mmCIF file of C-alpha atoms and ligand atoms in Angstrom:
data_model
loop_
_atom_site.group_PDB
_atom_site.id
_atom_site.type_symbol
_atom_site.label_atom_id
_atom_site.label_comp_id
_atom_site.label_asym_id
_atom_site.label_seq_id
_atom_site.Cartn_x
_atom_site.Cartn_y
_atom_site.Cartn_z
ATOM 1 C CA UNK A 1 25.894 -1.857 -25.106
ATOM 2 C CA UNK A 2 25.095 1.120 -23.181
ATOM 3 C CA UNK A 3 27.398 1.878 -20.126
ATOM 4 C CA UNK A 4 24.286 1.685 -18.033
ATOM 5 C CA UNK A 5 23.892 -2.263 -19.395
ATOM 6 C CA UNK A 6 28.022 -2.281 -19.268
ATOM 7 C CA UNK A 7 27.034 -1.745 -15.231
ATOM 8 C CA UNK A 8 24.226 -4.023 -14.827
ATOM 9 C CA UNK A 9 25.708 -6.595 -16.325
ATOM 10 C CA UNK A 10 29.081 -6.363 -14.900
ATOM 11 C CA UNK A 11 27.772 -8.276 -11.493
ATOM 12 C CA UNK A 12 27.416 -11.277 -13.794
ATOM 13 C CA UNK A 13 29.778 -10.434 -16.155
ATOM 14 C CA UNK A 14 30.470 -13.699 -18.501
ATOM 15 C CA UNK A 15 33.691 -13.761 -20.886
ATOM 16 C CA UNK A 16 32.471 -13.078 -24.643
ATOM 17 C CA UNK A 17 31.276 -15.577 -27.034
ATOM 18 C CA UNK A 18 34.977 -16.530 -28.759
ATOM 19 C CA UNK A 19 36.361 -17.063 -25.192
ATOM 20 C CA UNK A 20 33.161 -19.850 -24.070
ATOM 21 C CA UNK A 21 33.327 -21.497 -27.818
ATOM 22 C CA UNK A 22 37.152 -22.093 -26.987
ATOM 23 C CA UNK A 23 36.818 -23.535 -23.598
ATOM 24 C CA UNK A 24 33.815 -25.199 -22.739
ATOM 25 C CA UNK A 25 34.530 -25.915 -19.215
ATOM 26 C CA UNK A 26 34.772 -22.174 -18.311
ATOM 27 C CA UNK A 27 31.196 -22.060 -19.977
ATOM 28 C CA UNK A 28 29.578 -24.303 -17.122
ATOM 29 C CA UNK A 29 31.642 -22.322 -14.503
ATOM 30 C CA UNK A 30 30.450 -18.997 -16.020
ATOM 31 C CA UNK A 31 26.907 -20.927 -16.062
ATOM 32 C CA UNK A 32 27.339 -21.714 -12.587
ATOM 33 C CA UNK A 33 28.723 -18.239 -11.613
ATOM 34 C CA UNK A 34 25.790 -16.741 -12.760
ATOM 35 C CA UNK A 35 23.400 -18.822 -11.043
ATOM 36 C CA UNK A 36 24.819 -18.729 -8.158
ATOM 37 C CA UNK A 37 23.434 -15.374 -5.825
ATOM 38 C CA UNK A 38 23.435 -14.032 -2.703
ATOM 39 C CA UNK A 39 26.605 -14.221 -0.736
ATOM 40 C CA UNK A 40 28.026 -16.396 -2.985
ATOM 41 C CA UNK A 41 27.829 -14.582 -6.271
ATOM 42 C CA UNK A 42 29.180 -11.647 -4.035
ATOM 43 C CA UNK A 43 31.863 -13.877 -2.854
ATOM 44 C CA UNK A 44 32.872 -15.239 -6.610
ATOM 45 C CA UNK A 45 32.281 -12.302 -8.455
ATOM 46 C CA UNK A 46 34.144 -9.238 -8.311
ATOM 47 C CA UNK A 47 32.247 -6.307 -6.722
ATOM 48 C CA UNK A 48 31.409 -3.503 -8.751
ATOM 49 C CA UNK A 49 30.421 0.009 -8.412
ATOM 50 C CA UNK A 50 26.835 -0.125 -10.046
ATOM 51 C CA UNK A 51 27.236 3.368 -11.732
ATOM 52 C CA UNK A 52 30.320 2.926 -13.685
ATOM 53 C CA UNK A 53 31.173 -1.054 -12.939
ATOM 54 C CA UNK A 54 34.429 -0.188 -11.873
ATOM 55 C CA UNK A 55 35.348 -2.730 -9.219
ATOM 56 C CA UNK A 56 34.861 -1.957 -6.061
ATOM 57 C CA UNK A 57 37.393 -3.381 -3.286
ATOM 58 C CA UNK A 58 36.078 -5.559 -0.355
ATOM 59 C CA UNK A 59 35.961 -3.248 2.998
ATOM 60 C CA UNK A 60 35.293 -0.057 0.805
ATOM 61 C CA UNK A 61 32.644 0.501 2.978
ATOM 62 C CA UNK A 62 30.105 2.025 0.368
ATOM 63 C CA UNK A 63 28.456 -0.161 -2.617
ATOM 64 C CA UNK A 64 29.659 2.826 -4.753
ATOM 65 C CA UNK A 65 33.206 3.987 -6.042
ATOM 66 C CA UNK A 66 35.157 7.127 -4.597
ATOM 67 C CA UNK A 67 34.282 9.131 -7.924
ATOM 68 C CA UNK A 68 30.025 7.876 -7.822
ATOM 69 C CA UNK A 69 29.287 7.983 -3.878
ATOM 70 C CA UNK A 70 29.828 11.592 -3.453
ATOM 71 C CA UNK A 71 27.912 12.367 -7.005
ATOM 72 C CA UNK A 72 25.020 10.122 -6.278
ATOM 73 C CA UNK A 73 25.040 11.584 -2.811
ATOM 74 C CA UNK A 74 24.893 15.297 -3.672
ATOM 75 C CA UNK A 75 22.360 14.098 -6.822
ATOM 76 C CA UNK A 76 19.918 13.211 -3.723
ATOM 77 C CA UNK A 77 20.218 16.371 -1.525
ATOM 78 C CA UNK A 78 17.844 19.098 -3.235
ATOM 79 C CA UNK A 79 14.160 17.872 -2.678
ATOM 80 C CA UNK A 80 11.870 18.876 -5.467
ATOM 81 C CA UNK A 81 8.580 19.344 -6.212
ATOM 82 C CA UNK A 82 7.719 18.643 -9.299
ATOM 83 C CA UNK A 83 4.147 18.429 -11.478
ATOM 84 C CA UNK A 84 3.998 15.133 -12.903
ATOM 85 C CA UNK A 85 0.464 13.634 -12.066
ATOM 86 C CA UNK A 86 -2.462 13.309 -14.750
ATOM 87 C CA UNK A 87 -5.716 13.335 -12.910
ATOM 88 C CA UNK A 88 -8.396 11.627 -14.626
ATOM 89 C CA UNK A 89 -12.309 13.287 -13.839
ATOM 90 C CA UNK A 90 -11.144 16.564 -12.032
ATOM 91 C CA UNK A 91 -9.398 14.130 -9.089
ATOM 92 C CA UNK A 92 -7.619 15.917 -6.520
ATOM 93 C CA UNK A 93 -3.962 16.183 -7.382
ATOM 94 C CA UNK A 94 -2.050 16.078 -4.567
ATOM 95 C CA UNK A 95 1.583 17.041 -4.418
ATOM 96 C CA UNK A 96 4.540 15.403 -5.412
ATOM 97 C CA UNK A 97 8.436 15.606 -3.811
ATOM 98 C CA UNK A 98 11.215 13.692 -5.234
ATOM 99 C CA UNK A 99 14.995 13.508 -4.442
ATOM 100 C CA UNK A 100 16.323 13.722 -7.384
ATOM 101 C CA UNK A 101 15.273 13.939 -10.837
ATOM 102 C CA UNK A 102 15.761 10.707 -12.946
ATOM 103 C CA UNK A 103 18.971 11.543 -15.242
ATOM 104 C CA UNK A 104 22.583 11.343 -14.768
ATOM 105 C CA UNK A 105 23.460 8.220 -12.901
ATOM 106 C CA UNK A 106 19.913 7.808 -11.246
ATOM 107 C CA UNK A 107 18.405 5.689 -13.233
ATOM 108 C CA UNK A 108 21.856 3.201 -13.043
ATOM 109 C CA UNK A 109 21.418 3.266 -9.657
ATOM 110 C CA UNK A 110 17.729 2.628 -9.493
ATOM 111 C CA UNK A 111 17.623 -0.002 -11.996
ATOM 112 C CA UNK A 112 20.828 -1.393 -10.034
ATOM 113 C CA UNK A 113 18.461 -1.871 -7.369
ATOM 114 C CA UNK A 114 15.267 -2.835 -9.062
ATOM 115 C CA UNK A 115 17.201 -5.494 -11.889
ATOM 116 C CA UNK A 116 20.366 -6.516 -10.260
ATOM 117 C CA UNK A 117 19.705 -7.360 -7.066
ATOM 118 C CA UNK A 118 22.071 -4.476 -5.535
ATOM 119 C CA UNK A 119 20.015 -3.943 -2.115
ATOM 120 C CA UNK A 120 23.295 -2.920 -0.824
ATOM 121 C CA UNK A 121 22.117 0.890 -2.565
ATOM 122 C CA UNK A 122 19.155 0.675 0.439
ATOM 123 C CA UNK A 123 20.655 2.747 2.384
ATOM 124 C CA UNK A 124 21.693 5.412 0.264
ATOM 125 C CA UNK A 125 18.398 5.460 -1.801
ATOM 126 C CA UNK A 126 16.529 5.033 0.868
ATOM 127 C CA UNK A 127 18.385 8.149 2.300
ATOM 128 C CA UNK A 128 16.693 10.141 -0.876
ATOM 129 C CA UNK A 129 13.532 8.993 0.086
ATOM 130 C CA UNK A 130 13.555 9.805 3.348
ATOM 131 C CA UNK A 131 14.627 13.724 2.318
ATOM 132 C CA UNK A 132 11.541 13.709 0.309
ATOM 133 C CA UNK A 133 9.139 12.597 3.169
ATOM 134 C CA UNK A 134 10.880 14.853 5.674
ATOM 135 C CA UNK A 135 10.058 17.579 3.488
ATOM 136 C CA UNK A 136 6.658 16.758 2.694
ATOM 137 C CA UNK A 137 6.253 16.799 6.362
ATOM 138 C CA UNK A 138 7.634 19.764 7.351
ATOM 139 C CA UNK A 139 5.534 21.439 4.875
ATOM 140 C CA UNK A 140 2.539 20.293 5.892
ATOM 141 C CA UNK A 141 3.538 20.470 9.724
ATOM 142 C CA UNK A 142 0.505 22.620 10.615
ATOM 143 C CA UNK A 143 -2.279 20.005 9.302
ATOM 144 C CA UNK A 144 0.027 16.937 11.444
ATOM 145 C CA UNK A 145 -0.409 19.450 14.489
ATOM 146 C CA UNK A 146 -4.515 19.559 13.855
ATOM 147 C CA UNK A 147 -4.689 15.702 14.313
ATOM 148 C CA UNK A 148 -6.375 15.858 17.347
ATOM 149 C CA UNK A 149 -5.177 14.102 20.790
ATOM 150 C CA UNK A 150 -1.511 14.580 19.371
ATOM 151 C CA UNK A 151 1.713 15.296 21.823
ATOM 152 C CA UNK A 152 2.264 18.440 19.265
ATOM 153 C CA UNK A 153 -1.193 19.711 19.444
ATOM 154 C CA UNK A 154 -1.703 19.316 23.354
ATOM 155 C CA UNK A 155 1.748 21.128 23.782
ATOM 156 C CA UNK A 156 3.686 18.794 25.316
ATOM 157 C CA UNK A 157 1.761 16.198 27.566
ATOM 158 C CA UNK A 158 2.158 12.848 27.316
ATOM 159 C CA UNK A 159 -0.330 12.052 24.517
ATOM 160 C CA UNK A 160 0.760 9.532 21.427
ATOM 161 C CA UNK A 161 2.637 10.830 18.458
ATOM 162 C CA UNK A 162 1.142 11.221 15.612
ATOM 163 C CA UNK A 163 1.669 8.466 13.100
ATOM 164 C CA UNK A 164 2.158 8.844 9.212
ATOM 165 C CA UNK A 165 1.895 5.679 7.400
ATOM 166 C CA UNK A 166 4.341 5.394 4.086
ATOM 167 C CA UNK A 167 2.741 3.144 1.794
ATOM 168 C CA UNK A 168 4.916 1.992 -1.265
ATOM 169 C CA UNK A 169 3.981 1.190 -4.843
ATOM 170 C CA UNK A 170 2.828 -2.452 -5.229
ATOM 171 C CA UNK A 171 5.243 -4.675 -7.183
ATOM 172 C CA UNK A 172 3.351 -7.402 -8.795
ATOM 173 C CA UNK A 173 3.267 -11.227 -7.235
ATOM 174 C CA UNK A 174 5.011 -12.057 -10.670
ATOM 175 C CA UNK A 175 7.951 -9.620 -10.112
ATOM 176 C CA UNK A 176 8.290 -10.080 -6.637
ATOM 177 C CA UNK A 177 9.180 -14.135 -7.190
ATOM 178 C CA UNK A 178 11.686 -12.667 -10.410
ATOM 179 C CA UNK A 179 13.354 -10.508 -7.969
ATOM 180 C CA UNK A 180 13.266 -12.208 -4.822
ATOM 181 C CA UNK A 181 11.853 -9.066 -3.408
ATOM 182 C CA UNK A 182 9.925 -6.122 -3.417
ATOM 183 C CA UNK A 183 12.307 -2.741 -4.438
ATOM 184 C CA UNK A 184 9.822 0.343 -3.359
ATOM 185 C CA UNK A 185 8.941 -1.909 -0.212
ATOM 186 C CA UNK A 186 12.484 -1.977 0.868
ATOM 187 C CA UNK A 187 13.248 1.492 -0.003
ATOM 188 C CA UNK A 188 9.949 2.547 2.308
ATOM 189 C CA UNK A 189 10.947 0.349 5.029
ATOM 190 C CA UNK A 190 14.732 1.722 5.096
ATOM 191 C CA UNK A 191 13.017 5.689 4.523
ATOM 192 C CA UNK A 192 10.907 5.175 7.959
ATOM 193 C CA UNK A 193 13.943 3.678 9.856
ATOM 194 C CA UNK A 194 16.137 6.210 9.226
ATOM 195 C CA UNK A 195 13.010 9.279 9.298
ATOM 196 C CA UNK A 196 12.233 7.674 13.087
ATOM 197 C CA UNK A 197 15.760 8.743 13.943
ATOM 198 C CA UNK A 198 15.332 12.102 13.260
ATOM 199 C CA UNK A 199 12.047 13.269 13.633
ATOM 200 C CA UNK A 200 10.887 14.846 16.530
ATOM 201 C CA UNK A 201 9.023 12.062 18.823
ATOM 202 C CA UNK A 202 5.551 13.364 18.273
ATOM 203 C CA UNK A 203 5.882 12.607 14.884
ATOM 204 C CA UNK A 204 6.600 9.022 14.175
ATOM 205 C CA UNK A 205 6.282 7.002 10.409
ATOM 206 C CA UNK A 206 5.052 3.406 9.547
ATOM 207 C CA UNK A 207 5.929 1.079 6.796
ATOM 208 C CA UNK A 208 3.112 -0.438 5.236
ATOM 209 C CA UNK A 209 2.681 -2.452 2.145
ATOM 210 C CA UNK A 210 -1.276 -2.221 2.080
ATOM 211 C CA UNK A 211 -2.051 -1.659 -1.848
ATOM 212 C CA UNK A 212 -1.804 -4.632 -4.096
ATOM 213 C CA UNK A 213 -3.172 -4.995 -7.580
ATOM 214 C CA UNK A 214 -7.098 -5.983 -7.643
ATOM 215 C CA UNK A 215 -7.762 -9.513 -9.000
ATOM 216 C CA UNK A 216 -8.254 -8.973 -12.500
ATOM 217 C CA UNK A 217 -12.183 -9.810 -12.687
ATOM 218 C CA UNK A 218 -12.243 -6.253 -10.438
ATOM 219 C CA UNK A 219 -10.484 -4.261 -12.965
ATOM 220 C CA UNK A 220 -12.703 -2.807 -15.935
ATOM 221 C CA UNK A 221 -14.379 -0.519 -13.101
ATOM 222 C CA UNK A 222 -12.609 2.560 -15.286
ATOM 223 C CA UNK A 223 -14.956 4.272 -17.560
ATOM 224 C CA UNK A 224 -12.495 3.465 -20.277
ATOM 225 C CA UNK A 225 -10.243 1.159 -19.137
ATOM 226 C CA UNK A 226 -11.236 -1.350 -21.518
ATOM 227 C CA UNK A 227 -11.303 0.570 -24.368
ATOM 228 C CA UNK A 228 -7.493 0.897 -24.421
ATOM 229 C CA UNK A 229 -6.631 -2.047 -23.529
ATOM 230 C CA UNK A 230 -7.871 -3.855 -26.549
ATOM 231 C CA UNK A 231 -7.872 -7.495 -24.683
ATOM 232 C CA UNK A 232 -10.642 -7.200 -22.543
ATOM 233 C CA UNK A 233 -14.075 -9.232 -22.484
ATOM 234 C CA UNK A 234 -17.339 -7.280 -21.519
ATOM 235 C CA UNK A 235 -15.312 -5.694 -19.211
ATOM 236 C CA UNK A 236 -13.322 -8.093 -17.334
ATOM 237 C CA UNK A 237 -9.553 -7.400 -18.565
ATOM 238 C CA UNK A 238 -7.266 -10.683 -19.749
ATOM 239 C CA UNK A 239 -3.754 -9.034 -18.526
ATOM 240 C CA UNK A 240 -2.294 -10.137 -15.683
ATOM 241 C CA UNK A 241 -0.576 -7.132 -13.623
ATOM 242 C CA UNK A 242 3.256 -7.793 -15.342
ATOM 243 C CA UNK A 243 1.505 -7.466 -18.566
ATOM 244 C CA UNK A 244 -0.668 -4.559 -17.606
ATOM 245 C CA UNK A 245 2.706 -2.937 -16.760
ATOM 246 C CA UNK A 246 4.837 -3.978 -19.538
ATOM 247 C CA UNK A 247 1.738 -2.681 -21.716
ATOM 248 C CA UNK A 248 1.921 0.417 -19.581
ATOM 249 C CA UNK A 249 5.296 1.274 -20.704
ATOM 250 C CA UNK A 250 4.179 1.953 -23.761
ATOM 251 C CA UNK A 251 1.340 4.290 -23.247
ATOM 252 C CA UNK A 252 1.390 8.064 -23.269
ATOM 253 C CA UNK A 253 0.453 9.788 -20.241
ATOM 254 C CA UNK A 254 -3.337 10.023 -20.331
ATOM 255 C CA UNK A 255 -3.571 6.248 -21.079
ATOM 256 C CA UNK A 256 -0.949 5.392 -18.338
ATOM 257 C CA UNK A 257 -3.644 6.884 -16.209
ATOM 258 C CA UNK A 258 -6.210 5.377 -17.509
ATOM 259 C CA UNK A 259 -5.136 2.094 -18.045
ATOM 260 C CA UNK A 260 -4.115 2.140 -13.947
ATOM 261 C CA UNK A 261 -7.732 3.050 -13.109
ATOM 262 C CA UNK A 262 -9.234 0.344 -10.982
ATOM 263 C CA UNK A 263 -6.086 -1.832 -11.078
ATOM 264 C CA UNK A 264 -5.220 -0.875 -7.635
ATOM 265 C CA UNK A 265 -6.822 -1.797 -4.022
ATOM 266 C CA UNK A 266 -6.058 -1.668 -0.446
ATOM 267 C CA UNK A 267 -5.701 -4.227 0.999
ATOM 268 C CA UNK A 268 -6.145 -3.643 4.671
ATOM 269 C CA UNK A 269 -8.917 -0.868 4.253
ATOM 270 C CA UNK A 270 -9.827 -0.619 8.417
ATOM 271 C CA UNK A 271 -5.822 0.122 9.131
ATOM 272 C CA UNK A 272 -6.178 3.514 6.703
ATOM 273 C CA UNK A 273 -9.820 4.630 8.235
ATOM 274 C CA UNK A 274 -8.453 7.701 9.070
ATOM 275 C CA UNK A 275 -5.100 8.182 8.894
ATOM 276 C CA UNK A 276 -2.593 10.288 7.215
ATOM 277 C CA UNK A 277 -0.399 8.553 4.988
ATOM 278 C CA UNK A 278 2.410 9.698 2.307
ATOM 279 C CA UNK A 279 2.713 7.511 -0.723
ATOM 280 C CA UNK A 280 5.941 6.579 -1.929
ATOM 281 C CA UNK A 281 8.029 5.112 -4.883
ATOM 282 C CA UNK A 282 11.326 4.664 -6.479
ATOM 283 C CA UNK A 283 10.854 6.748 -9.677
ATOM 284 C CA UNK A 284 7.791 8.907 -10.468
ATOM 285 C CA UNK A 285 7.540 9.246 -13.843
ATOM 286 C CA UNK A 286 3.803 10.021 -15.464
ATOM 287 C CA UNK A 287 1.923 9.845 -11.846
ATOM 288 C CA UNK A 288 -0.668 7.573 -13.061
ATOM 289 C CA UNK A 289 0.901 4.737 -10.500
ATOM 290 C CA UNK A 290 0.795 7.299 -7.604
ATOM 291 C CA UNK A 291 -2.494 8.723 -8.714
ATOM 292 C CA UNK A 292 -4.587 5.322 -8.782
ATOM 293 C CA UNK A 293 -2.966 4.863 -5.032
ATOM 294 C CA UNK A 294 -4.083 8.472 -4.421
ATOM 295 C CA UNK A 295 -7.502 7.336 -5.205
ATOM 296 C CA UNK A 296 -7.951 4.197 -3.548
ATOM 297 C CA UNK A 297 -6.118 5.011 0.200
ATOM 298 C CA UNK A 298 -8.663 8.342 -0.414
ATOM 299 C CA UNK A 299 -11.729 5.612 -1.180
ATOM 300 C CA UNK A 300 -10.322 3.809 2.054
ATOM 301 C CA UNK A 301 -10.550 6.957 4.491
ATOM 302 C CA UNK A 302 -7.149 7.586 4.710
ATOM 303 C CA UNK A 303 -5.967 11.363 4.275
ATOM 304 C CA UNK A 304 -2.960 11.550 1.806
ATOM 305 C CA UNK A 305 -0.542 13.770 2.162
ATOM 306 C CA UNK A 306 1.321 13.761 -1.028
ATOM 307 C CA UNK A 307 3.587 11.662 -3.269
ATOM 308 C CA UNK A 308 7.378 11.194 -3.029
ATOM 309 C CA UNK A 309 10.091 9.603 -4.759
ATOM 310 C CA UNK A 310 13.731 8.688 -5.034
ATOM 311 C CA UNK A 311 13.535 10.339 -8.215
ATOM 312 C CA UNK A 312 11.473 12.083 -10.600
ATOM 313 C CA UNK A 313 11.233 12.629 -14.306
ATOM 314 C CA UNK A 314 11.159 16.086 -14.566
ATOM 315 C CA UNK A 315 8.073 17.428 -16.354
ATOM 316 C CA UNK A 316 7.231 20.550 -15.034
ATOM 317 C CA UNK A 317 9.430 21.394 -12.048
ATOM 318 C CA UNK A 318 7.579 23.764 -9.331
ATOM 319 C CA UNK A 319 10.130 25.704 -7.493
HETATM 320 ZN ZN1 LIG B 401 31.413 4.404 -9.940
#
């Protein structure tokens, strides 16, 4: 077992085989130990640090231990941009920021998050997050002063901020009952409360969840979706979006992209007419997630600024 598993699984940790075989009664307590979630597995179960399971004591303060917070912390400072989409038919790439690259303790505390039900990591991932939209914003401070009848561009009247929507990375219906909730959702939601602190007031940022995945008799619209997939009928693809994603995993980059093509919608088309909006994730890794959103907000009138992430795996890093 990997120390990254040694972490995950400490929250439910279990004694080991020869201990349940030799008392049976601690094998329905572990049994209800580990169904038991929410406050009351926090209660029961000894809290861990989710990077190294040490155990964290009650009133620390921080869901991490003294050696991890200030590591994880200064692994999230240094906002990169970094190459990592695959357009598919010349499609505009736009750019992509991330927090952090996706090594070192990153992915622990992502999958922490994502896996193991540790939303208590919201703040401080969603911290990361946040960098990366500030920075895509600042960079691209000239275009948010363009959008006409803003406070910035009629120098200081009274007129309405200009509004950024951050829209996160659907999480399929099927993980979403798993997990109780939706990770990049969360982690968008936390970004624009703590980004609405701190940016200036004529620039303000919305959470909102508007791209699902398209009802599978829509998908198929890709020129050659199908013809990866190996499981579709004239057209109409058999995989449900879990599958599409478990399938994804195992994909190289150009069929990642592929295989996303037309598996994405908005959802509330009229609320993007025309707006900017910044897509955002947990972990970018080949782009062909981000990219398929790039396409459809861009179908849906919506002006996309860029990408960012928590974290990125590092393909080609730009400055
Ligand atoms: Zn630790």
């Amino acid at each position: 077992m990997s120390s990254e598993q040694r972490g995950l699984n400490d929250s439910l940790s279990v004694p080991s085989n020869k201990a349940l075989s030799s008392n049976e009664p601690l094998t329905r307590l572990a049994g209800a130990f580990k169904s038991a979630s929410g406050a009351l597995g926090e209660v029961l179960m000894p809290r861990t640090c989710p990077c190294c399971a040490v155990p964290v004591a009650y009133g620390a303060g921080s869901p991490l231990c003294e050696q991890c917070l200030p590591q994880l912390r200064s692994a999230l400072v240094r906002v990169e941009r970094v190459q990592v989409l695959q357009p598919l038919d010349g499609a505009v790439v736009p750019e992509v920021r991330a927090a952090s690259r996706y090594e070192g303790m990153m992915p622990r505390a992502l999958l922490a998050l994502k896996n193991a039900g540790r939303t208590d990591l919201l703040p401080l991932l969603g911290e990361g997050l946040a960098r990366s939209v500030y920075e895509l914003l600042r960079a691209h401070r000239v275009e948010l002063q363009s959008v006409p009848g803003s406070s910035i561009s009629s120098a200081g009247t009274s007129a309405a901020p200009v509004e950024v929507l951050l829209v996160p990375a659907p999480s399929s219906a099927q993980s979403v009952r798993r997990r109780g909730y939706a990770p990049a959702n969360l982690l968008v939601q936390e970004a624009a409360r703590q980004l609405n602190q701190r940016l200036p007031a004529s620039v303000q940022v919305r959470a909102v969840d508007v791209i699902g995945y398209a009802p599978r008799r829509w998908r198929g619209s890709g020129a050659s979706f199908s013809s990866h997939t190996g499981s579709s009928l004239l057209g109409v693809s058999l995989l449900g979006a879990s599958e599409a994603k478990n399938e994804q995993k195992s994909l190289g980059a150009v069929g990642r992209a592929e295989r996303m093509h037309g598996a994405l919608r908005v959802m509330e088309p009229a609320l993007c007419a025309g707006r900017l909006s910044v897509i955002c994730d947990d972990v970018v890794t080949t782009g062909a997630t981000a990219s398929e959103m790039v396409r459809v907000l861009q179908d849906a009138g919506s002006r996309v600024l860029g990408v960012c992430a928590v974290a990125a795996v590092p393909k080609k890093l730009l400055t």
